[in-house]
Coordinates of C-alpha atoms and ligand atoms in Angstrom, one line a residue:
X25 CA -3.8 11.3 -21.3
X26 CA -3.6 7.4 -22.3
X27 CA -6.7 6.5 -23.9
X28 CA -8.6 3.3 -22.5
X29 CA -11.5 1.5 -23.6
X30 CA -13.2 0.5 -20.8
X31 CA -12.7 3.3 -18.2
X32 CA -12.9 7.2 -17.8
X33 CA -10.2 8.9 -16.0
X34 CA -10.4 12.2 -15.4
X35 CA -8.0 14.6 -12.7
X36 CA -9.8 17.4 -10.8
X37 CA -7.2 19.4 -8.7
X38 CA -5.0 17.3 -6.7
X39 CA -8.1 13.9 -6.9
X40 CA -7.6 11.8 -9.7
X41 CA -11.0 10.1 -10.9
X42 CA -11.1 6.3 -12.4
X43 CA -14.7 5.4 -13.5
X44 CA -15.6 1.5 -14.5
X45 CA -17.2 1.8 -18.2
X46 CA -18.6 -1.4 -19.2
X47 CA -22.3 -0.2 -18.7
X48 CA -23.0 -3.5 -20.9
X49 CA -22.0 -5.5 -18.3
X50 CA -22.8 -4.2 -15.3
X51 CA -19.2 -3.2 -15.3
X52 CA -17.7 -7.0 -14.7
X53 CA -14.3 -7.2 -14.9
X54 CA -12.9 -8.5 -17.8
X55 CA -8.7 -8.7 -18.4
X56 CA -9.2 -5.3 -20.4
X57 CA -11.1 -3.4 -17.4
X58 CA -8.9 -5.0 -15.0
X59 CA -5.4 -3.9 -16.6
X60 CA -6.7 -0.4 -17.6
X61 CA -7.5 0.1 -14.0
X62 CA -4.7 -0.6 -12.5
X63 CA -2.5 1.2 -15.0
X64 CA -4.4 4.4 -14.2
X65 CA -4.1 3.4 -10.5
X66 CA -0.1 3.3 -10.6
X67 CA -0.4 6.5 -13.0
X68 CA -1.8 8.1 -10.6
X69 CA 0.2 7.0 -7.8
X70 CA 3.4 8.0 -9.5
X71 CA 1.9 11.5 -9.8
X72 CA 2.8 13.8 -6.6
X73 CA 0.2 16.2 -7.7
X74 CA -2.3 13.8 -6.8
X75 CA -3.4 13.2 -3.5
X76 CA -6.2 11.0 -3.6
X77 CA -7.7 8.4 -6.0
X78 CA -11.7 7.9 -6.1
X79 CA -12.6 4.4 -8.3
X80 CA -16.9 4.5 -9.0
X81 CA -19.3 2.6 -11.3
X82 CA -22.5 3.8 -12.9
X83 CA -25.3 4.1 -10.7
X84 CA -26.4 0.8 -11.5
X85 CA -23.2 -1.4 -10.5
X86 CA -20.0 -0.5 -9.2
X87 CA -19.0 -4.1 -10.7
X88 CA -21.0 -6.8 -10.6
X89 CA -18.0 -9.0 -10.3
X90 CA -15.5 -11.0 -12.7
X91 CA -16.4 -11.3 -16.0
X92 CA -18.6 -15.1 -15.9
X93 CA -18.4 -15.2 -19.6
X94 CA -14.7 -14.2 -19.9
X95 CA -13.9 -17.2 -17.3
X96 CA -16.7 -19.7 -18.2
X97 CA -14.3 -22.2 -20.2
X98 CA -11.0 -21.6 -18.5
X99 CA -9.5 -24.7 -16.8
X100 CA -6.9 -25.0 -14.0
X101 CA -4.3 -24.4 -15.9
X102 CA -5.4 -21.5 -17.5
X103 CA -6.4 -19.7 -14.5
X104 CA -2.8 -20.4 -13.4
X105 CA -0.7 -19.7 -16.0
X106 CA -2.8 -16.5 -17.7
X107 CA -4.8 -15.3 -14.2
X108 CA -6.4 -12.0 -15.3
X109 CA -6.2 -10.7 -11.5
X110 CA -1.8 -11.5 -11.4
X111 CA -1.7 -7.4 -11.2
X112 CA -4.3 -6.6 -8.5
X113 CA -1.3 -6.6 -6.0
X114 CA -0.3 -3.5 -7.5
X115 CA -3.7 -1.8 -6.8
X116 CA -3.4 -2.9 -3.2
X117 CA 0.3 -1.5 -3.0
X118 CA -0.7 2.0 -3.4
X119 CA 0.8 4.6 -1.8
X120 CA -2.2 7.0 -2.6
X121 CA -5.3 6.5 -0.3
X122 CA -8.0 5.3 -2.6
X123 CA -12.0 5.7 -2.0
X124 CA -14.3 3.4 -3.7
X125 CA -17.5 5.3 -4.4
X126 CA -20.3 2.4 -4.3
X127 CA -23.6 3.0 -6.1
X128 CA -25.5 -0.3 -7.1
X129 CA -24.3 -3.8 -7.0
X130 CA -20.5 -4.4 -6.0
X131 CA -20.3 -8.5 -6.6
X132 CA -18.1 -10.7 -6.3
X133 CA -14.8 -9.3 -7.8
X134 CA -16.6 -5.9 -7.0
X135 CA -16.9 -6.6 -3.3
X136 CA -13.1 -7.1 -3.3
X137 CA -12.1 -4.6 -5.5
X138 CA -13.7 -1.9 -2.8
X139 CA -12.1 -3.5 -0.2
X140 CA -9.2 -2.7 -1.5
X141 CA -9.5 0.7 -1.5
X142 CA -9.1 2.8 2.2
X143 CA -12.2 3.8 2.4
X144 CA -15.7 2.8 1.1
X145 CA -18.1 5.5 0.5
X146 CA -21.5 4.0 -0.7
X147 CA -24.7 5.7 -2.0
X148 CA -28.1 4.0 0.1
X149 CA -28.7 2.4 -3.4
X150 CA -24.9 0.3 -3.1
X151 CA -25.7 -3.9 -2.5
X152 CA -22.7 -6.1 -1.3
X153 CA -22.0 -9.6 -1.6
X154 CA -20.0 -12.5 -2.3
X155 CA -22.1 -14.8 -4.4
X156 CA -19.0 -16.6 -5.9
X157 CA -20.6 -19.9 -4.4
X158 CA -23.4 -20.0 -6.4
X159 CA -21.1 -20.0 -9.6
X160 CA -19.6 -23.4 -8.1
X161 CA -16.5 -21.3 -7.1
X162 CA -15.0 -19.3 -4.0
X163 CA -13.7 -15.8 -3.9
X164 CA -10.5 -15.2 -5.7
X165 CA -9.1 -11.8 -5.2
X166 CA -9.1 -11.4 -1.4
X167 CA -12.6 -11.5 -0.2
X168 CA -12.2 -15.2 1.8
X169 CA -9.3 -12.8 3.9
X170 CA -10.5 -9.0 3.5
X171 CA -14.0 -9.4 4.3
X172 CA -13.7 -11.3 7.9
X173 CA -11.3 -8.4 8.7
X174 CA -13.4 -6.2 7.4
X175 CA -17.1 -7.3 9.2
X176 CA -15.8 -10.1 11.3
X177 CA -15.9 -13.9 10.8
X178 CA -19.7 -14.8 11.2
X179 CA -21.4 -12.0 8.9
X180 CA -18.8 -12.9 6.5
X181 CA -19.6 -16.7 6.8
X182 CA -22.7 -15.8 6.2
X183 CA -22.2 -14.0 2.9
X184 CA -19.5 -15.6 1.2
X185 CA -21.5 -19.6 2.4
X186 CA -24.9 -18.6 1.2
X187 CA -24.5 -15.9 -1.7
X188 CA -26.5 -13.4 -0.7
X189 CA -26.2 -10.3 -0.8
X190 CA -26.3 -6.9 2.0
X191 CA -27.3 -4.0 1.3
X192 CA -25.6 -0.7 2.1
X193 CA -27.1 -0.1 6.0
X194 CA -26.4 -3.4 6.7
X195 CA -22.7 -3.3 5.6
X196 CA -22.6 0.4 7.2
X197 CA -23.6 -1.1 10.8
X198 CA -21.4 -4.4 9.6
X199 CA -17.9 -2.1 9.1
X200 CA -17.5 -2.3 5.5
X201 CA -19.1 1.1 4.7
X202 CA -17.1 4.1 6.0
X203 CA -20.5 6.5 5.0
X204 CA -23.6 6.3 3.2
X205 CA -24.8 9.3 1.3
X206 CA -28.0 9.7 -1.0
X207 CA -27.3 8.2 -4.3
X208 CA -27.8 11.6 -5.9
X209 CA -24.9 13.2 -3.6
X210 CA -22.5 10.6 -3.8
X211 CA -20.0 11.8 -6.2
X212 CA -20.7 15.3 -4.4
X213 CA -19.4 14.1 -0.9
X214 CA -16.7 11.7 -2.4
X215 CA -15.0 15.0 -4.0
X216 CA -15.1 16.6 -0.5
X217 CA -13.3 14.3 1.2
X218 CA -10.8 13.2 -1.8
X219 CA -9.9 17.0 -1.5
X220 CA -10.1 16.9 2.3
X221 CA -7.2 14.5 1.9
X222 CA -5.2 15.6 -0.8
X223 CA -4.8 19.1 1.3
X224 CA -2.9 17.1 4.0
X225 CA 0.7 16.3 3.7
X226 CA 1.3 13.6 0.8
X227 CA 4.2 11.9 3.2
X228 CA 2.2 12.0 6.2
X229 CA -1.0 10.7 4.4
X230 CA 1.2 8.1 3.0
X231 CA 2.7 7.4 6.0
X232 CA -1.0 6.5 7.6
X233 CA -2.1 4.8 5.3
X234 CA 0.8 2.3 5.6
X235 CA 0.5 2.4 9.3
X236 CA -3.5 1.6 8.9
X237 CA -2.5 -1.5 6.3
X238 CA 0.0 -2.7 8.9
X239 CA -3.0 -2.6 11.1
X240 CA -4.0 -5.4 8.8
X241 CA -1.5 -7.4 8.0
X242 CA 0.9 -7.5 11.5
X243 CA 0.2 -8.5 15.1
X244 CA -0.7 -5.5 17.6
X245 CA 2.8 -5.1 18.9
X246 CA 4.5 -5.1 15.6
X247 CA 1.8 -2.3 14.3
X248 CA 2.4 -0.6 17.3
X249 CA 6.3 -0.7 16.8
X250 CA 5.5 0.5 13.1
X251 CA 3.3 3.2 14.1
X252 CA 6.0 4.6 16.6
X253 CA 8.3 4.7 13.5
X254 CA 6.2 6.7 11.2
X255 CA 5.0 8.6 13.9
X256 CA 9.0 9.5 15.0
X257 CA 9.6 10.1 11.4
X258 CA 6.6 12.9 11.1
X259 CA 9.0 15.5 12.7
X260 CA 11.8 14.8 10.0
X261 CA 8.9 16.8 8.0
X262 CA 8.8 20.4 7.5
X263 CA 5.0 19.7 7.1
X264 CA 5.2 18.8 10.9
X265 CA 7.0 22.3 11.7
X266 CA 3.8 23.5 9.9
X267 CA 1.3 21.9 10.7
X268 CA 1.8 22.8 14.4
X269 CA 3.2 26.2 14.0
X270 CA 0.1 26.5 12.6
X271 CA -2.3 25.4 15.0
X272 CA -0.5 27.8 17.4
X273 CA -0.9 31.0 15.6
X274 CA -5.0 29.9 14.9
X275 CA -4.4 29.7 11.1
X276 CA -4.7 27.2 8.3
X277 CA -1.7 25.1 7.7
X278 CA 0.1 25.6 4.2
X279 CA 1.9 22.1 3.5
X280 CA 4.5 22.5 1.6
X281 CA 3.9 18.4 0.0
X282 CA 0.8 18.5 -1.6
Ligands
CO8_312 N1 -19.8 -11.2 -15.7 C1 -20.2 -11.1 -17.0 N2 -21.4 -10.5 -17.4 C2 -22.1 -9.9 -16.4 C3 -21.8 -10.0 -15.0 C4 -20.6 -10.7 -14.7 N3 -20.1 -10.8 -13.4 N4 -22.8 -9.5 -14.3 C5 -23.7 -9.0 -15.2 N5 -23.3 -9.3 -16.4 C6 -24.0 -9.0 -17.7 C7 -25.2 -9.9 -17.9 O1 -24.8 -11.1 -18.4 C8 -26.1 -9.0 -18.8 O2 -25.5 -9.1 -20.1 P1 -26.5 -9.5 -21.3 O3 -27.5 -8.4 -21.4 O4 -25.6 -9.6 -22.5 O5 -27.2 -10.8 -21.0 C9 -25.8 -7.6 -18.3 O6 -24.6 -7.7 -17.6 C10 -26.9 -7.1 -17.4 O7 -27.0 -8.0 -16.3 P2 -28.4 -8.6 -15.9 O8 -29.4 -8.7 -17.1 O9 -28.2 -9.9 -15.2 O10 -28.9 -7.5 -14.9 P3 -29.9 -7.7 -13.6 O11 -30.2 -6.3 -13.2 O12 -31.1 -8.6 -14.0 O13 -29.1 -8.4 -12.5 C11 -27.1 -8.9 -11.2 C12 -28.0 -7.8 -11.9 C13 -27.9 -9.4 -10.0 C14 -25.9 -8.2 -10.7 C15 -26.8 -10.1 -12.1 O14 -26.2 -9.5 -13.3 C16 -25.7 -11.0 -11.5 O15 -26.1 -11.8 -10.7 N6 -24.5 -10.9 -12.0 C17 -23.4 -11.8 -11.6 C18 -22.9 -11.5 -10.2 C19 -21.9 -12.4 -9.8 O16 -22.1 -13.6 -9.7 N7 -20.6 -11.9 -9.5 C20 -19.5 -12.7 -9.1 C21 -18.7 -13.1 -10.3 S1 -17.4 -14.3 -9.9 C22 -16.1 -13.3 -9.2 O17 -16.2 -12.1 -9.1 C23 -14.9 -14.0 -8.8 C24 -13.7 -13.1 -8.6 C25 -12.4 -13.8 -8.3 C26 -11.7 -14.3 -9.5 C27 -10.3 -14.7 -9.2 C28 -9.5 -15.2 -10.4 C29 -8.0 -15.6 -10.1

């Protein structure tokens, strides 16, 4: 296993584990956080024995955003010729469904690096925000465009124009939450349903997930077109023959890709 500086990665069955490690810093993300995560990400994606990626913090922050320090001096230029965040692309191409397990503050860069992930699981303790505006600067990795999808344009006017931040009932009844748990169980329930889908069929999970981001990025009837595709394609799959056979003879089904 590659050896990082700023992150713990760990596999456990078919769930492969990425954990922010900047305690110092409330886990901001600096260029050396940032690239370790994503190079674990892609490692992991590459890796058909894994079936599910969880990315978590400490119980104090998830991340509390970019790293301020690390971009306090950088010019125009600077931020377009070396931009730290060039590779986050690649963490939102993956093929593996991702779940951000939220405890504490996810800021700024945070914020956006959950919503990146499929689904966002956040202990009652997990706090939300854009606050990007009260550096003198606006959201730079997706939040201006994910979070209006995500909660709708008027609660996320209201985060990303005044800076403050929500904490996790509010983002659960707002749509960016898909659960909250105790802070104490979090990890607990995020391993039951990373295993939950990693025993499905990699392809077909794969499949859906690419039919839900098409749900983001296309217009209704393309999606729709999309989804018939994927959906047509399903019975190309052994794991379809399965999965059904299955259901009629009142046992579990046995994928064969997982
Ligand atoms: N960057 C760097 N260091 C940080 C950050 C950060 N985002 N957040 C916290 N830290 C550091 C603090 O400086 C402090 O370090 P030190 O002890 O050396 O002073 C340490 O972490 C602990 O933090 P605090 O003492 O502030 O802890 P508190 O519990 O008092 O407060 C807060 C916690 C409220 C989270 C507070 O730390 C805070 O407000 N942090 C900044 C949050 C923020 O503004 N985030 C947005 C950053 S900008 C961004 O994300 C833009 C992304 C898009 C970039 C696109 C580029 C192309």
């Amino acid at each position: 296993m590659t050896d990082y500086e700023s992150i713990l990665v760990e596999t456990t069955g078919r769930v492969g584990w990425i954990t922010l490690n900047r305690p110092e810093a409330l886990n901001a993300l600096n260029s050396t956080l940032i690239r370790e995560i994503v190079e674990a990400a892609t490692a992991f994606d590459a890796d058909p024995g894994i079936g599910a990626i969880v990315i978590t913090g400490s119980a104090k922050a998830f991340a509390a955003g970019a790293d301020i320090k690390e971009m306090a001096d950088q010019g125009y230029i600077d931020m377009y010729l070396n931009d730290p965040f060039a590779r986050w692309g690649e963490f939102g191409r993956l093929r593996t469904p991702v779940i951000a397990a939220v405890a504490g503050f996810a800021l700024g860069g945070g914020c956006e690096l959950a919503m990146m992930a499929d689904l966002i699981i956040a202990a009652d303790t997990a706090k939300f925000g854009q606050p990007e505006i009260n550096l003198g600067v606006i959201p730079g990795i997706g939040g201006t465009q994910r979070l209006p999808r995500a909660i709708g344009k008027y609660k996320a006017a209201d985060l990303i124009l005044t800076g403050r931040t929500m904490g996790a009932e509010e983002a659960e009844r707002a749509g960016l939450v898909s659960r909250i748990v105790p802070a104490d169980d979090l990890l607990t329930e995020v391993a039951a349903v990373a295993e939950t889908i990693a025993s499905k069929s990699l392809p077909v999970v794969y499949a859906a997930k690419d039919a839900l981001q098409a749900a983001q990025e296309t217009a209704l009837a393309e999606g729709l077109r999309f989804e018939k595709q994927a959906f047509t394609a399903a019975f190309g799959l052994d794991d379809q023959k399965e999965g059904m056979a299955a259901f009629r003879d009142k046992r579990p089904a046995e994928f064969t890709h997982r």
